[in-house]
Coordinates of C-alpha atoms and ligand atoms in Angstrom, one line a residue:
Chain A
M1 CA -26.7 -7.3 16.6
G2 CA -26.7 -7.6 20.4
E3 CA -26.9 -11.4 20.0
R4 CA -24.1 -13.8 20.8
V5 CA -23.0 -16.0 17.9
L6 CA -20.3 -18.7 17.6
M7 CA -17.8 -17.6 15.0
K8 CA -14.5 -18.5 13.6
G9 CA -11.8 -15.8 14.2
N10 CA -11.1 -15.0 10.6
E11 CA -14.7 -14.6 9.8
A12 CA -15.3 -12.5 12.9
L13 CA -12.5 -10.2 11.8
A14 CA -14.0 -9.8 8.4
E15 CA -17.6 -9.2 9.6
A16 CA -16.3 -6.6 12.1
A17 CA -14.7 -4.8 9.2
I18 CA -18.0 -4.8 7.2
Q19 CA -19.9 -3.5 10.2
A20 CA -17.2 -0.8 10.6
G21 CA -18.2 0.4 7.2
C22 CA -15.3 -1.1 5.2
R23 CA -16.6 -1.6 1.6
Y24 CA -13.3 -2.3 -0.2
F25 CA -11.2 -5.4 0.2
F26 CA -8.1 -6.3 -1.9
G27 CA -6.1 -9.4 -1.1
Y28 CA -4.1 -12.4 -2.2
P29 CA -4.6 -15.9 -0.8
I30 CA -2.3 -17.2 2.0
T31 CA -2.9 -19.6 4.9
P32 CA -4.0 -19.2 7.7
Q33 CA -6.1 -16.1 6.8
N34 CA -8.0 -17.4 3.8
E35 CA -11.4 -17.3 5.5
I36 CA -11.1 -13.5 5.6
P37 CA -11.0 -12.9 1.8
E38 CA -13.5 -15.7 1.3
Y39 CA -15.9 -14.1 3.6
M40 CA -15.4 -10.7 2.1
S41 CA -15.9 -12.1 -1.4
R42 CA -19.4 -13.3 -0.2
R43 CA -20.3 -10.4 1.9
L44 CA -19.1 -7.3 0.1
P45 CA -21.3 -7.7 -2.9
E46 CA -24.3 -7.9 -0.5
V47 CA -23.5 -4.5 1.0
G48 CA -22.6 -2.8 -2.3
G49 CA -18.9 -3.1 -1.8
V50 CA -16.0 -4.3 -3.9
Y51 CA -13.9 -7.4 -3.4
L52 CA -10.9 -7.9 -5.7
Q53 CA -8.4 -10.8 -5.6
S54 CA -5.2 -9.1 -6.6
E55 CA -2.3 -10.6 -8.5
S56 CA 0.1 -10.3 -5.5
E57 CA 0.5 -8.7 -2.1
V58 CA 2.6 -6.0 -3.9
A59 CA -0.4 -5.1 -6.0
T60 CA -2.7 -5.4 -3.0
I61 CA -0.9 -2.8 -0.9
N62 CA -0.8 -0.4 -3.8
M63 CA -4.5 -0.9 -4.3
L64 CA -4.9 0.1 -0.7
F65 CA -2.9 3.2 -1.6
G66 CA -5.3 3.9 -4.5
A67 CA -8.6 3.2 -2.6
A68 CA -7.5 5.0 0.6
G69 CA -6.3 8.0 -1.6
A70 CA -9.8 8.1 -3.0
G71 CA -11.2 8.5 0.6
V72 CA -13.0 5.1 1.1
R73 CA -12.7 2.7 3.9
V74 CA -10.4 -0.1 2.7
M75 CA -8.6 -3.1 4.2
T76 CA -6.5 -6.1 3.3
S77 CA -5.5 -9.2 5.3
S78 CA -2.5 -11.5 4.8
S79 CA -0.1 -13.6 6.7
S80 CA 3.6 -13.1 7.4
P81 CA 5.3 -13.6 4.0
G82 CA 2.6 -11.5 2.4
I83 CA 3.1 -8.7 4.8
S84 CA 6.8 -8.7 4.0
L85 CA 5.9 -8.2 0.4
M86 CA 3.6 -5.3 1.3
S87 CA 6.2 -3.5 3.4
E88 CA 7.4 -1.1 0.7
G89 CA 3.8 0.0 0.0
I90 CA 3.0 0.3 3.7
S91 CA 5.9 2.8 3.9
Y92 CA 4.3 4.8 1.0
I93 CA 0.9 4.7 2.7
A94 CA 2.3 5.9 6.0
G95 CA 4.3 8.6 4.2
A96 CA 1.3 9.8 2.3
E97 CA -0.8 9.7 5.5
L98 CA -3.5 7.5 4.1
P99 CA -6.0 5.6 6.4
C100 CA -6.4 1.9 5.9
V101 CA -6.5 -1.4 7.9
I102 CA -4.1 -4.2 7.4
M103 CA -4.6 -7.6 9.2
N104 CA -1.7 -9.9 9.7
V105 CA -2.7 -13.4 10.8
M106 CA 0.8 -14.4 11.7
R107 CA 2.3 -17.7 10.9
A108 CA 5.7 -19.2 11.8
G109 CA 8.8 -17.9 9.9
P110 CA 11.3 -17.1 8.7
G111 CA 11.0 -17.6 4.9
L112 CA 8.1 -19.7 3.8
G113 CA 8.3 -21.1 7.4
G114 CA 5.1 -23.0 8.1
I115 CA 1.4 -22.4 8.0
L116 CA 1.1 -22.9 11.8
P117 CA 0.7 -19.9 14.1
G118 CA 3.5 -17.7 15.2
Q119 CA 4.2 -14.3 16.8
A120 CA 7.5 -13.6 15.1
D121 CA 6.3 -10.5 13.1
Y122 CA 6.2 -8.3 16.2
L123 CA 9.3 -6.4 15.4
Q124 CA 8.3 -6.0 11.7
A125 CA 5.0 -4.6 12.8
T126 CA 6.2 -2.3 15.5
R127 CA 9.7 -1.3 14.2
G128 CA 8.9 -0.8 10.5
G129 CA 9.4 -3.6 8.0
G130 CA 9.3 -0.9 5.3
H131 CA 11.8 1.9 5.0
G132 CA 11.9 5.3 6.6
D133 CA 10.7 6.8 9.9
Y134 CA 7.1 5.7 10.0
R135 CA 4.9 3.9 12.5
L136 CA 1.8 1.8 12.3
L137 CA -0.8 1.6 15.0
V138 CA -0.6 -2.1 16.0
L139 CA -3.6 -3.7 17.8
T140 CA -3.2 -7.0 19.5
P141 CA -6.5 -8.5 20.6
G142 CA -6.5 -11.4 23.1
T143 CA -10.0 -12.7 22.5
L144 CA -12.3 -12.8 19.4
Q145 CA -14.7 -10.4 21.1
E146 CA -11.8 -7.9 21.7
A147 CA -10.7 -8.5 18.1
I148 CA -14.1 -7.5 16.8
D149 CA -14.2 -4.4 19.0
L150 CA -10.6 -3.4 18.0
V151 CA -11.3 -3.9 14.2
M152 CA -14.2 -1.5 14.5
K153 CA -11.9 0.9 16.4
A154 CA -9.1 0.3 13.9
F155 CA -11.0 2.0 11.0
D156 CA -11.8 5.0 13.2
L157 CA -8.2 5.3 14.4
A158 CA -7.0 5.1 10.8
D159 CA -9.3 7.9 9.8
L160 CA -8.6 10.0 12.9
Y161 CA -4.9 9.9 12.5
R162 CA -4.7 9.4 8.7
N163 CA -2.4 6.4 9.4
P164 CA -2.4 2.7 8.5
V165 CA -3.5 0.5 11.4
M166 CA -2.4 -3.1 11.7
V167 CA -4.5 -5.7 13.5
L168 CA -1.9 -8.3 14.6
V169 CA -3.2 -11.7 15.5
D170 CA -1.8 -15.2 15.2
G171 CA -3.1 -18.2 13.3
F172 CA -4.7 -19.6 16.4
M173 CA -6.9 -16.5 16.8
G174 CA -7.8 -16.7 13.1
Q175 CA -8.7 -20.4 13.2
M176 CA -10.4 -20.7 16.7
M177 CA -14.1 -20.3 17.4
E178 CA -15.6 -18.3 20.2
A179 CA -18.9 -16.7 21.1
V180 CA -19.0 -13.1 20.0
E181 CA -21.3 -10.2 19.9
F182 CA -21.3 -7.3 17.4
K183 CA -22.0 -4.1 19.1
A184 CA -22.5 -0.9 17.2
P185 CA -19.3 1.1 17.6
E186 CA -19.4 4.5 19.2
K187 CA -19.6 7.3 16.6
L188 CA -16.6 9.5 16.5
E189 CA -16.2 12.9 15.0
L190 CA -13.9 12.2 12.1
P191 CA -12.1 14.5 9.7
D192 CA -13.6 15.1 6.3
K193 CA -11.7 13.1 3.6
K194 CA -12.8 15.4 0.9
E195 CA -10.2 17.8 2.1
W196 CA -7.4 15.7 0.8
A197 CA -8.7 12.7 -1.2
V198 CA -8.7 12.6 -5.0
G199 CA -11.9 13.1 -6.9
Y200 CA -13.2 16.2 -4.9
R201 CA -11.6 18.9 -6.9
K202 CA -14.8 20.8 -7.4
E203 CA -16.0 20.5 -3.8
R204 CA -12.6 21.5 -2.5
G205 CA -12.1 24.2 -5.1
G206 CA -8.6 23.0 -5.9
R207 CA -6.6 19.9 -6.7
T208 CA -4.8 17.4 -4.4
I209 CA -1.8 15.3 -4.9
V210 CA -1.4 12.0 -3.0
K211 CA 2.4 11.7 -2.9
T212 CA 5.5 10.9 -0.9
L213 CA 8.3 12.4 -3.0
S214 CA 10.1 15.4 -1.7
L215 CA 13.4 16.2 -3.4
E216 CA 14.4 19.1 -1.1
P217 CA 15.8 18.2 2.3
D218 CA 14.0 20.9 4.4
P219 CA 10.4 20.1 3.4
L220 CA 11.1 16.4 3.8
E221 CA 12.5 17.0 7.3
E222 CA 9.5 19.2 8.1
H223 CA 7.2 16.4 6.9
N224 CA 9.0 13.9 9.1
R225 CA 8.7 16.3 12.0
R226 CA 5.0 16.5 11.5
L227 CA 4.7 12.8 11.3
Q228 CA 6.7 12.4 14.6
E229 CA 4.3 14.9 16.3
K230 CA 1.4 12.8 15.2
Y231 CA 3.1 9.6 16.5
R232 CA 3.7 11.3 19.9
R233 CA 0.0 12.2 19.9
I234 CA -0.9 8.6 19.2
E235 CA 1.5 7.4 22.0
K236 CA -0.2 9.8 24.4
N237 CA -3.8 9.0 23.5
E238 CA -4.1 5.5 22.1
V239 CA -1.9 3.2 24.2
R240 CA -3.8 0.4 25.8
H241 CA -3.1 -2.6 28.1
E242 CA -4.8 -4.9 30.5
S243 CA -3.4 -5.6 34.0
Y244 CA -4.5 -9.0 35.2
M245 CA -4.1 -10.4 38.7
M246 CA -1.6 -7.6 39.3
D247 CA -2.2 -7.5 43.0
D248 CA 0.0 -5.3 45.3
D249 CA 2.0 -8.4 46.3
V250 CA 2.8 -9.9 42.9
E251 CA 6.3 -11.4 42.8
L252 CA 6.4 -12.2 39.1
V253 CA 5.0 -10.1 36.3
M254 CA 4.3 -11.9 33.0
V255 CA 3.9 -10.2 29.7
A256 CA 2.1 -11.6 26.8
Y257 CA -0.3 -10.7 24.0
G258 CA -2.8 -12.5 21.7
T259 CA -2.9 -16.3 22.1
T260 CA 0.0 -16.4 24.5
S261 CA -1.9 -14.1 26.8
R262 CA -4.6 -16.7 27.0
I263 CA -2.0 -19.4 27.9
V264 CA -0.5 -17.1 30.5
R265 CA -3.9 -16.4 32.0
S266 CA -4.3 -20.1 32.7
S267 CA -0.8 -20.4 34.0
L268 CA -1.4 -17.6 36.5
K269 CA -4.3 -19.5 38.0
A270 CA -2.3 -22.7 38.2
L271 CA 0.5 -20.7 40.0
R272 CA -2.0 -19.0 42.3
A273 CA -3.3 -22.5 43.3
E274 CA 0.2 -23.3 44.4
G275 CA 0.5 -20.1 46.4
I276 CA 2.7 -18.3 43.9
K277 CA 1.8 -14.7 43.3
A278 CA 2.1 -13.8 39.7
G279 CA 0.2 -11.4 37.4
M280 CA 0.2 -10.2 33.8
I281 CA 0.5 -7.0 31.9
R282 CA -1.1 -7.6 28.5
P283 CA -0.4 -5.1 25.7
I284 CA -3.5 -4.4 23.7
T285 CA -1.5 -2.0 21.5
A286 CA 1.9 -3.2 20.5
W287 CA 2.6 0.2 19.0
P288 CA 2.3 2.4 21.0
F289 CA 3.6 -0.1 23.6
P290 CA 2.4 0.3 27.2
Y291 CA 5.7 1.2 28.8
E292 CA 3.9 3.1 31.7
P293 CA 2.7 0.1 33.7
F294 CA 6.3 -1.2 33.8
K295 CA 7.4 2.0 35.6
K296 CA 4.8 1.4 38.3
L297 CA 5.5 -2.2 39.3
P298 CA 4.8 -2.9 43.0
P299 CA 7.8 -3.2 45.3
S300 CA 6.9 -6.8 45.8
A301 CA 7.9 -7.6 42.2
K302 CA 11.1 -9.6 41.7
S303 CA 11.1 -10.5 38.1
V304 CA 9.5 -10.1 34.7
L305 CA 8.8 -12.9 32.3
A306 CA 7.8 -12.3 28.6
V307 CA 6.1 -15.2 27.0
E308 CA 5.8 -15.4 23.2
M309 CA 5.4 -17.6 20.2
S310 CA 8.7 -16.3 18.9
C311 CA 12.4 -16.4 19.8
G312 CA 12.0 -13.1 21.7
Q313 CA 10.6 -10.0 20.1
M314 CA 8.1 -8.2 22.3
V315 CA 10.6 -8.9 25.1
E316 CA 12.7 -6.0 23.7
D317 CA 9.8 -3.6 24.4
V318 CA 9.4 -5.1 27.9
K319 CA 13.1 -4.4 28.6
L320 CA 12.7 -0.8 27.4
G321 CA 9.8 -0.5 29.9
V322 CA 11.6 -2.2 32.8
A323 CA 14.7 -0.2 32.1
E324 CA 17.0 -2.6 34.0
R325 CA 15.1 -2.2 37.3
F326 CA 14.2 -5.9 37.4
P327 CA 15.6 -8.9 35.7
V328 CA 13.6 -9.7 32.5
H329 CA 13.3 -13.3 31.4
F330 CA 11.9 -14.8 28.3
Y331 CA 10.1 -18.0 27.5
G332 CA 9.1 -18.8 23.9
R333 CA 8.2 -21.5 21.5
C334 CA 8.2 -21.2 17.8
G335 CA 8.0 -23.0 14.5
G336 CA 4.2 -23.3 15.0
N337 CA 4.4 -24.5 18.6
A338 CA 2.9 -22.7 21.5
P339 CA 4.1 -22.6 25.1
S340 CA 2.0 -25.0 27.2
V341 CA 0.6 -24.0 30.6
E342 CA 2.9 -26.5 32.3
E343 CA 5.9 -25.0 30.5
V344 CA 5.0 -21.5 31.6
V345 CA 4.4 -22.6 35.2
Q346 CA 7.7 -24.4 35.2
A347 CA 9.5 -21.3 33.8
A348 CA 7.9 -19.1 36.4
K349 CA 8.9 -21.4 39.2
E350 CA 12.5 -21.6 38.0
I351 CA 12.7 -17.8 37.9
L352 CA 11.4 -17.6 41.5
G353 CA 13.6 -20.5 42.7
R354 CA 10.6 -22.6 43.8
Chain B
M1 CA -5.8 42.9 -39.4
K2 CA -7.9 40.6 -37.3
E3 CA -5.9 38.4 -34.9
V4 CA -6.8 34.8 -35.1
L5 CA -5.7 32.5 -32.3
I6 CA -4.4 29.2 -33.8
A7 CA -2.7 27.7 -30.9
E8 CA -2.7 28.2 -27.1
R9 CA -1.6 26.5 -24.0
P10 CA -4.2 23.9 -22.9
K11 CA -6.3 25.2 -20.0
S12 CA -5.3 22.2 -17.8
M13 CA -1.6 22.9 -18.3
Y14 CA 0.4 25.2 -15.9
K15 CA 2.3 28.0 -17.4
V16 CA 5.7 26.7 -16.3
S17 CA 8.7 25.3 -18.2
T18 CA 9.4 21.6 -17.6
H19 CA 12.6 20.0 -16.2
Y20 CA 13.0 17.7 -19.2
C21 CA 16.2 17.6 -21.3
P22 CA 16.3 19.3 -24.7
G23 CA 14.7 17.0 -27.3
C24 CA 12.9 14.8 -24.7
T25 CA 9.3 14.0 -25.8
H26 CA 7.7 13.6 -22.3
G27 CA 6.6 17.3 -22.7
I28 CA 4.8 16.6 -25.9
A29 CA 3.0 13.6 -24.4
H30 CA 2.0 15.7 -21.4
R31 CA 0.6 18.4 -23.7
L32 CA -1.5 15.9 -25.7
I33 CA -3.0 14.6 -22.5
A34 CA -3.9 18.1 -21.4
E35 CA -5.4 18.9 -24.7
V36 CA -7.6 15.7 -24.6
V37 CA -8.6 16.5 -21.0
D38 CA -9.7 20.0 -22.1
E39 CA -11.5 18.8 -25.2
L40 CA -13.4 16.1 -23.2
G41 CA -14.1 18.7 -20.5
I42 CA -13.0 16.3 -17.7
Q43 CA -10.5 18.4 -15.7
D44 CA -12.7 18.2 -12.6
R45 CA -13.1 14.4 -12.7
A46 CA -9.8 13.2 -14.3
V47 CA -7.3 11.7 -11.9
G48 CA -3.7 10.8 -13.0
V49 CA -1.3 8.4 -11.5
A50 CA 2.3 9.5 -11.9
P51 CA 5.1 6.9 -12.2
V52 CA 8.6 6.7 -10.7
G53 CA 10.9 7.9 -13.5
C54 CA 11.7 11.1 -15.3
S55 CA 8.0 12.0 -15.4
V56 CA 7.3 11.6 -11.7
L57 CA 6.8 15.4 -11.6
I58 CA 4.1 15.3 -14.3
Y59 CA 1.8 16.8 -11.7
N60 CA 3.8 20.0 -11.7
Y61 CA 2.7 20.5 -15.4
I62 CA -0.9 19.2 -15.6
D63 CA -3.5 20.7 -13.3
L64 CA -5.5 17.7 -12.1
D65 CA -5.8 15.5 -9.0
W66 CA -2.9 13.1 -8.9
Y67 CA -1.4 10.2 -7.2
E68 CA 2.3 9.5 -7.2
A69 CA 2.6 5.7 -7.2
A70 CA 5.5 3.5 -6.1
H71 CA 7.7 2.3 -9.0
G72 CA 5.7 0.1 -11.3
R73 CA 2.5 0.1 -9.2
A74 CA 0.5 2.8 -11.0
P75 CA -2.0 0.3 -12.5
A76 CA -2.8 -1.1 -9.0
V77 CA -3.3 2.4 -7.6
A78 CA -5.5 3.3 -10.6
T79 CA -7.5 0.1 -10.4
A80 CA -8.5 0.8 -6.8
C81 CA -9.2 4.5 -7.4
K82 CA -11.5 3.6 -10.3
R83 CA -13.2 0.8 -8.4
A84 CA -13.8 3.2 -5.5
R85 CA -14.9 6.0 -7.8
P86 CA -16.3 4.8 -11.2
D87 CA -17.4 8.3 -12.0
L88 CA -13.8 9.5 -12.3
T89 CA -11.6 9.2 -15.4
V90 CA -8.5 7.5 -14.1
F91 CA -5.2 7.2 -16.1
T92 CA -1.6 6.2 -15.4
Y93 CA 1.4 7.7 -17.1
Q94 CA 4.4 5.2 -17.0
G95 CA 7.8 4.7 -18.5
D96 CA 9.1 1.5 -19.9
G97 CA 11.2 0.6 -16.8
D98 CA 8.2 1.3 -14.6
L99 CA 5.6 -0.5 -16.7
A100 CA 7.4 -3.2 -18.5
S101 CA 10.0 -4.3 -15.9
I102 CA 9.2 -3.8 -12.3
G103 CA 5.5 -3.2 -12.9
M104 CA 4.9 -6.0 -15.5
A105 CA 2.6 -8.0 -13.2
E106 CA 0.4 -5.0 -12.4
I107 CA 0.0 -3.9 -16.0
V108 CA -0.8 -7.4 -17.3
H109 CA -3.4 -8.0 -14.6
A110 CA -5.1 -4.7 -14.8
A111 CA -5.4 -5.2 -18.5
N112 CA -6.6 -8.7 -18.1
R113 CA -9.3 -7.7 -15.6
G114 CA -10.4 -5.1 -18.1
E115 CA -10.0 -2.3 -15.5
R116 CA -11.7 0.8 -16.8
I117 CA -8.5 2.8 -16.7
S118 CA -6.3 4.4 -19.4
V119 CA -2.6 3.9 -19.6
I120 CA -0.2 6.2 -21.3
F121 CA 3.0 4.2 -21.8
I122 CA 6.2 6.0 -22.7
N123 CA 8.6 3.7 -24.5
N124 CA 12.0 5.4 -24.8
A125 CA 14.0 2.2 -24.9
I126 CA 16.0 3.2 -21.8
Y127 CA 15.9 4.1 -18.1
G128 CA 16.0 7.8 -18.2
M129 CA 15.9 8.9 -14.6
T130 CA 18.5 6.6 -13.2
G131 CA 21.0 7.5 -15.9
G132 CA 20.5 5.4 -19.0
Q133 CA 20.5 1.8 -18.0
M134 CA 19.0 -1.0 -20.1
A135 CA 15.2 -1.1 -20.2
P136 CA 13.1 -4.2 -21.2
T137 CA 12.4 -2.2 -24.4
T138 CA 16.1 -1.5 -25.2
L139 CA 16.8 -2.6 -28.8
L140 CA 19.2 -5.4 -29.7
S141 CA 22.8 -4.1 -30.0
Q142 CA 21.7 -0.8 -28.4
R143 CA 24.4 0.6 -26.0
T144 CA 23.3 1.7 -22.6
S145 CA 25.2 2.2 -19.4
T146 CA 24.5 -1.4 -18.4
T147 CA 24.8 -2.9 -21.9
P148 CA 28.1 -1.2 -22.8
Y149 CA 28.8 -3.7 -25.6
G150 CA 25.2 -3.4 -26.9
R151 CA 22.2 -5.5 -25.8
D152 CA 23.0 -9.1 -26.4
P153 CA 19.9 -11.3 -26.5
K154 CA 21.8 -14.3 -25.1
A155 CA 22.5 -12.3 -21.9
S156 CA 19.6 -9.9 -21.7
G157 CA 16.8 -11.2 -23.9
Y158 CA 14.8 -9.2 -26.5
P159 CA 12.9 -5.9 -26.5
I160 CA 9.4 -6.5 -25.1
R161 CA 6.5 -5.5 -27.3
V162 CA 4.0 -4.4 -24.7
A163 CA 1.2 -3.4 -27.1
E164 CA 1.3 -6.7 -29.0
M165 CA 1.6 -8.7 -25.8
L166 CA -1.4 -7.1 -24.1
S167 CA -3.4 -7.4 -27.3
T168 CA -3.4 -11.2 -26.8
L169 CA -5.7 -10.6 -23.8
A170 CA -9.5 -10.7 -24.1
A171 CA -10.4 -7.8 -21.8
P172 CA -8.6 -4.7 -23.2
G173 CA -10.8 -2.4 -25.3
Y174 CA -8.3 -0.2 -26.9
I175 CA -4.5 -0.7 -27.5
A176 CA -2.4 1.3 -29.9
R177 CA 1.2 2.3 -30.5
V178 CA 2.0 5.8 -31.7
S179 CA 4.9 8.2 -31.7
V180 CA 5.4 11.9 -31.1
V181 CA 8.7 12.6 -32.9
K182 CA 7.2 14.5 -35.9
P183 CA 3.9 16.4 -36.4
K184 CA 2.4 13.6 -38.5
Y185 CA 2.8 11.2 -35.6
I186 CA 1.7 13.7 -33.0
I187 CA -1.7 14.2 -34.7
K188 CA -2.3 10.4 -34.6
A189 CA -1.0 10.2 -31.0
K190 CA -3.5 12.7 -29.8
E191 CA -6.3 10.8 -31.6
A192 CA -5.2 7.6 -29.9
I193 CA -5.1 9.2 -26.4
K194 CA -8.6 10.6 -27.0
K195 CA -9.8 7.1 -28.0
A196 CA -8.2 5.6 -25.0
F197 CA -10.0 8.1 -22.7
L198 CA -13.3 7.6 -24.5
T199 CA -12.9 3.8 -24.2
Q200 CA -12.9 4.3 -20.5
I201 CA -15.6 6.9 -20.4
E202 CA -17.9 4.7 -22.5
D203 CA -17.2 1.7 -20.3
K204 CA -15.6 -0.3 -23.1
G205 CA -12.7 -1.7 -21.1
F206 CA -9.0 -1.2 -20.5
S207 CA -7.1 1.1 -22.8
L208 CA -3.4 1.7 -23.4
V209 CA -1.4 3.9 -25.7
E210 CA 2.2 3.1 -26.2
I211 CA 4.2 6.2 -27.3
L212 CA 7.6 5.8 -28.9
S213 CA 9.7 8.6 -27.3
T214 CA 13.1 10.0 -27.3
C215 CA 15.9 10.2 -24.7
P216 CA 18.7 12.1 -26.4
T217 CA 20.6 12.6 -23.2
N218 CA 20.9 8.9 -22.3
W219 CA 21.1 7.8 -25.9
G220 CA 24.1 10.1 -26.3
V221 CA 22.8 11.8 -29.4
S222 CA 21.4 15.2 -30.5
P223 CA 17.6 15.9 -30.4
V224 CA 17.5 15.7 -34.2
A225 CA 19.4 12.4 -34.3
A226 CA 17.1 11.0 -31.6
T227 CA 14.1 11.8 -33.7
N228 CA 15.6 10.0 -36.7
W229 CA 16.6 7.1 -34.5
V230 CA 13.0 6.5 -33.4
E231 CA 11.9 6.5 -37.1
E232 CA 14.8 4.4 -38.4
Q233 CA 15.5 2.0 -35.5
M234 CA 12.5 1.9 -33.2
I235 CA 9.5 1.9 -35.5
P236 CA 10.7 -1.2 -37.4
V237 CA 10.8 -3.1 -34.1
F238 CA 7.8 -1.4 -32.6
P239 CA 5.3 -0.9 -35.5
L240 CA 2.8 2.0 -35.1
K241 CA -0.7 0.6 -35.2
E242 CA -4.0 0.2 -33.5
F243 CA -3.9 -3.3 -32.1
K244 CA -7.4 -3.3 -30.5
V245 CA -10.3 -1.0 -30.9
P246 CA -13.7 -1.3 -29.1
E247 CA -16.4 -3.0 -31.1
Ligands
TPP1 C1 11.6 0.1 -5.9 C2 12.4 1.0 -6.7 N1 13.5 0.5 -7.4 C3 14.2 1.3 -8.1 C4 14.0 2.7 -8.2 C5 14.9 3.6 -8.9 N2 14.4 4.1 -10.2 C6 13.8 5.3 -10.3 S1 13.3 5.7 -11.8 C7 13.8 4.2 -12.4 C8 13.7 3.9 -13.9 C9 12.7 4.7 -14.6 O1 12.8 4.4 -16.0 P1 11.6 4.5 -16.9 O2 10.4 3.8 -16.3 O3 12.0 3.9 -18.3 O4 11.2 6.0 -17.1 P2 12.0 7.2 -17.7 O5 12.9 7.8 -16.5 O6 12.9 6.7 -18.8 O7 11.0 8.2 -18.1 C10 14.4 3.5 -11.4 C11 14.9 2.1 -11.6 C12 12.9 3.2 -7.4 N3 12.6 4.4 -7.3 N4 12.1 2.3 -6.7

């Protein structure tokens, strides 16, 4: 610890989970995240944990239900099609209020799509995917260092709110290498799982049922009301973003997360070199989404541009934040392609009429 | 005269009446599990996984820690619970739609990994909860709400013999098929359930007890006729037997 090492994204995500105290991993192979389960299959036995290659993502997510319900730190990782298969189970986990971490190393869709990176699961991650009124905390790191820090945070957030947390990265982040440092996470006061997890009947002095069924409408409505109160609390306390080059005189505000935020960062510098004043709002949490900074855009701002590796998903949140006070534009590439710096610069100039 | 207590409610069973239809044998299977839990003295460390089906509310009748799994996924839930807490005795309770249709992958792979879990599998040859549709275990020519002309193997295949199929695997320790429609069967059924739990407790592998059961409501017959139907129609197709026992 405390020493910088060069690591591949997927392995950094996996090691961060181990250092966060995750001792149970269930998963099914899918590109481009295979280094995560492979790393876990090596590392978990070393630290007295359990690695299990499940028969499918459907089984995987229900294994998370079982392990989380027993009160242990558990995670899985997958990529887009696998996350779709997990969606039913994610709804059950959210409904039963079980803590766990789910990593989605996104690839290009729809369908089998391709194994190259994409960002087209944003709506699935932030708007459901599964059925019913539930929310996942969705963390969208922009660097591998931030990914490590957020994975460690993810386990605490999951325990704190008894809610599944998704770490949403794209295939570039999973496959790239960067220098990183593992810092011991700050210790949080977390609720005692023995109060609700199975297997502590004696300690608790009574039984527990980890369940989601509620045949009567009123108790189910009440359960939903409680969940919504929790989600409002998360929105209040856990929303994160970075403002980059958002000077008082910016004309164009770009919005991007993950890999595209790195491309936008380079584009902003290129634009600045040409005297064009642009900045970036980078969501670090996709849910809850940082709507606030969009309410406080400087008067100099003329337009907003969302950049994604999708056909336009996060831009829907940007529009909600901007609330029609500025024109919102979108530039995206998909299919496994990423926007280039030149393309983003060009799009920015067109919007500003330069 | 001195009073002698010859039968009482198992300690781990709540004093409530069940929601089951007259003549349904889910209640008997529940009671046998509770008796075994009591006899093994494991109420504090047994964890059940309820299915989706008529018996989803089993936790209202047996006083243990429970999970309620998604349809068919109880073996995956039980697998992870047991991996996380090997000191617990973990079992699933599943119907034939739950286990042998939507959950076939989970049961086969849990069995094949030799998970130290026990499975109580209720084969009533029909989907009870959703109103009597065909199950994978429905007999040939049997009429259900989705085989109104009788199950035709050309269109819907044959009844799946789960106990036989899982017995081809190397990892399971104990696999048996029993019934609960008459006292002579009930005695053997309880023995089988106990053996299944002991197989787990003694770390001898995966265990499963298939219980031939009734569903008079959806079969459209009286409770007595349902009992006879199990003996006359089901047992010839699903023979009662221990298929695997720990060495
Ligand atoms: C994913 C999903 N699909 C379908 C259902 C509807 N459903 C509820 S119970 C059931 C069948 C249960 O039949 P079985 O397992 O034979 O148990 P029984 O009711 O006969 O005891 C079905 C299909 C569901 N709850 N979830």
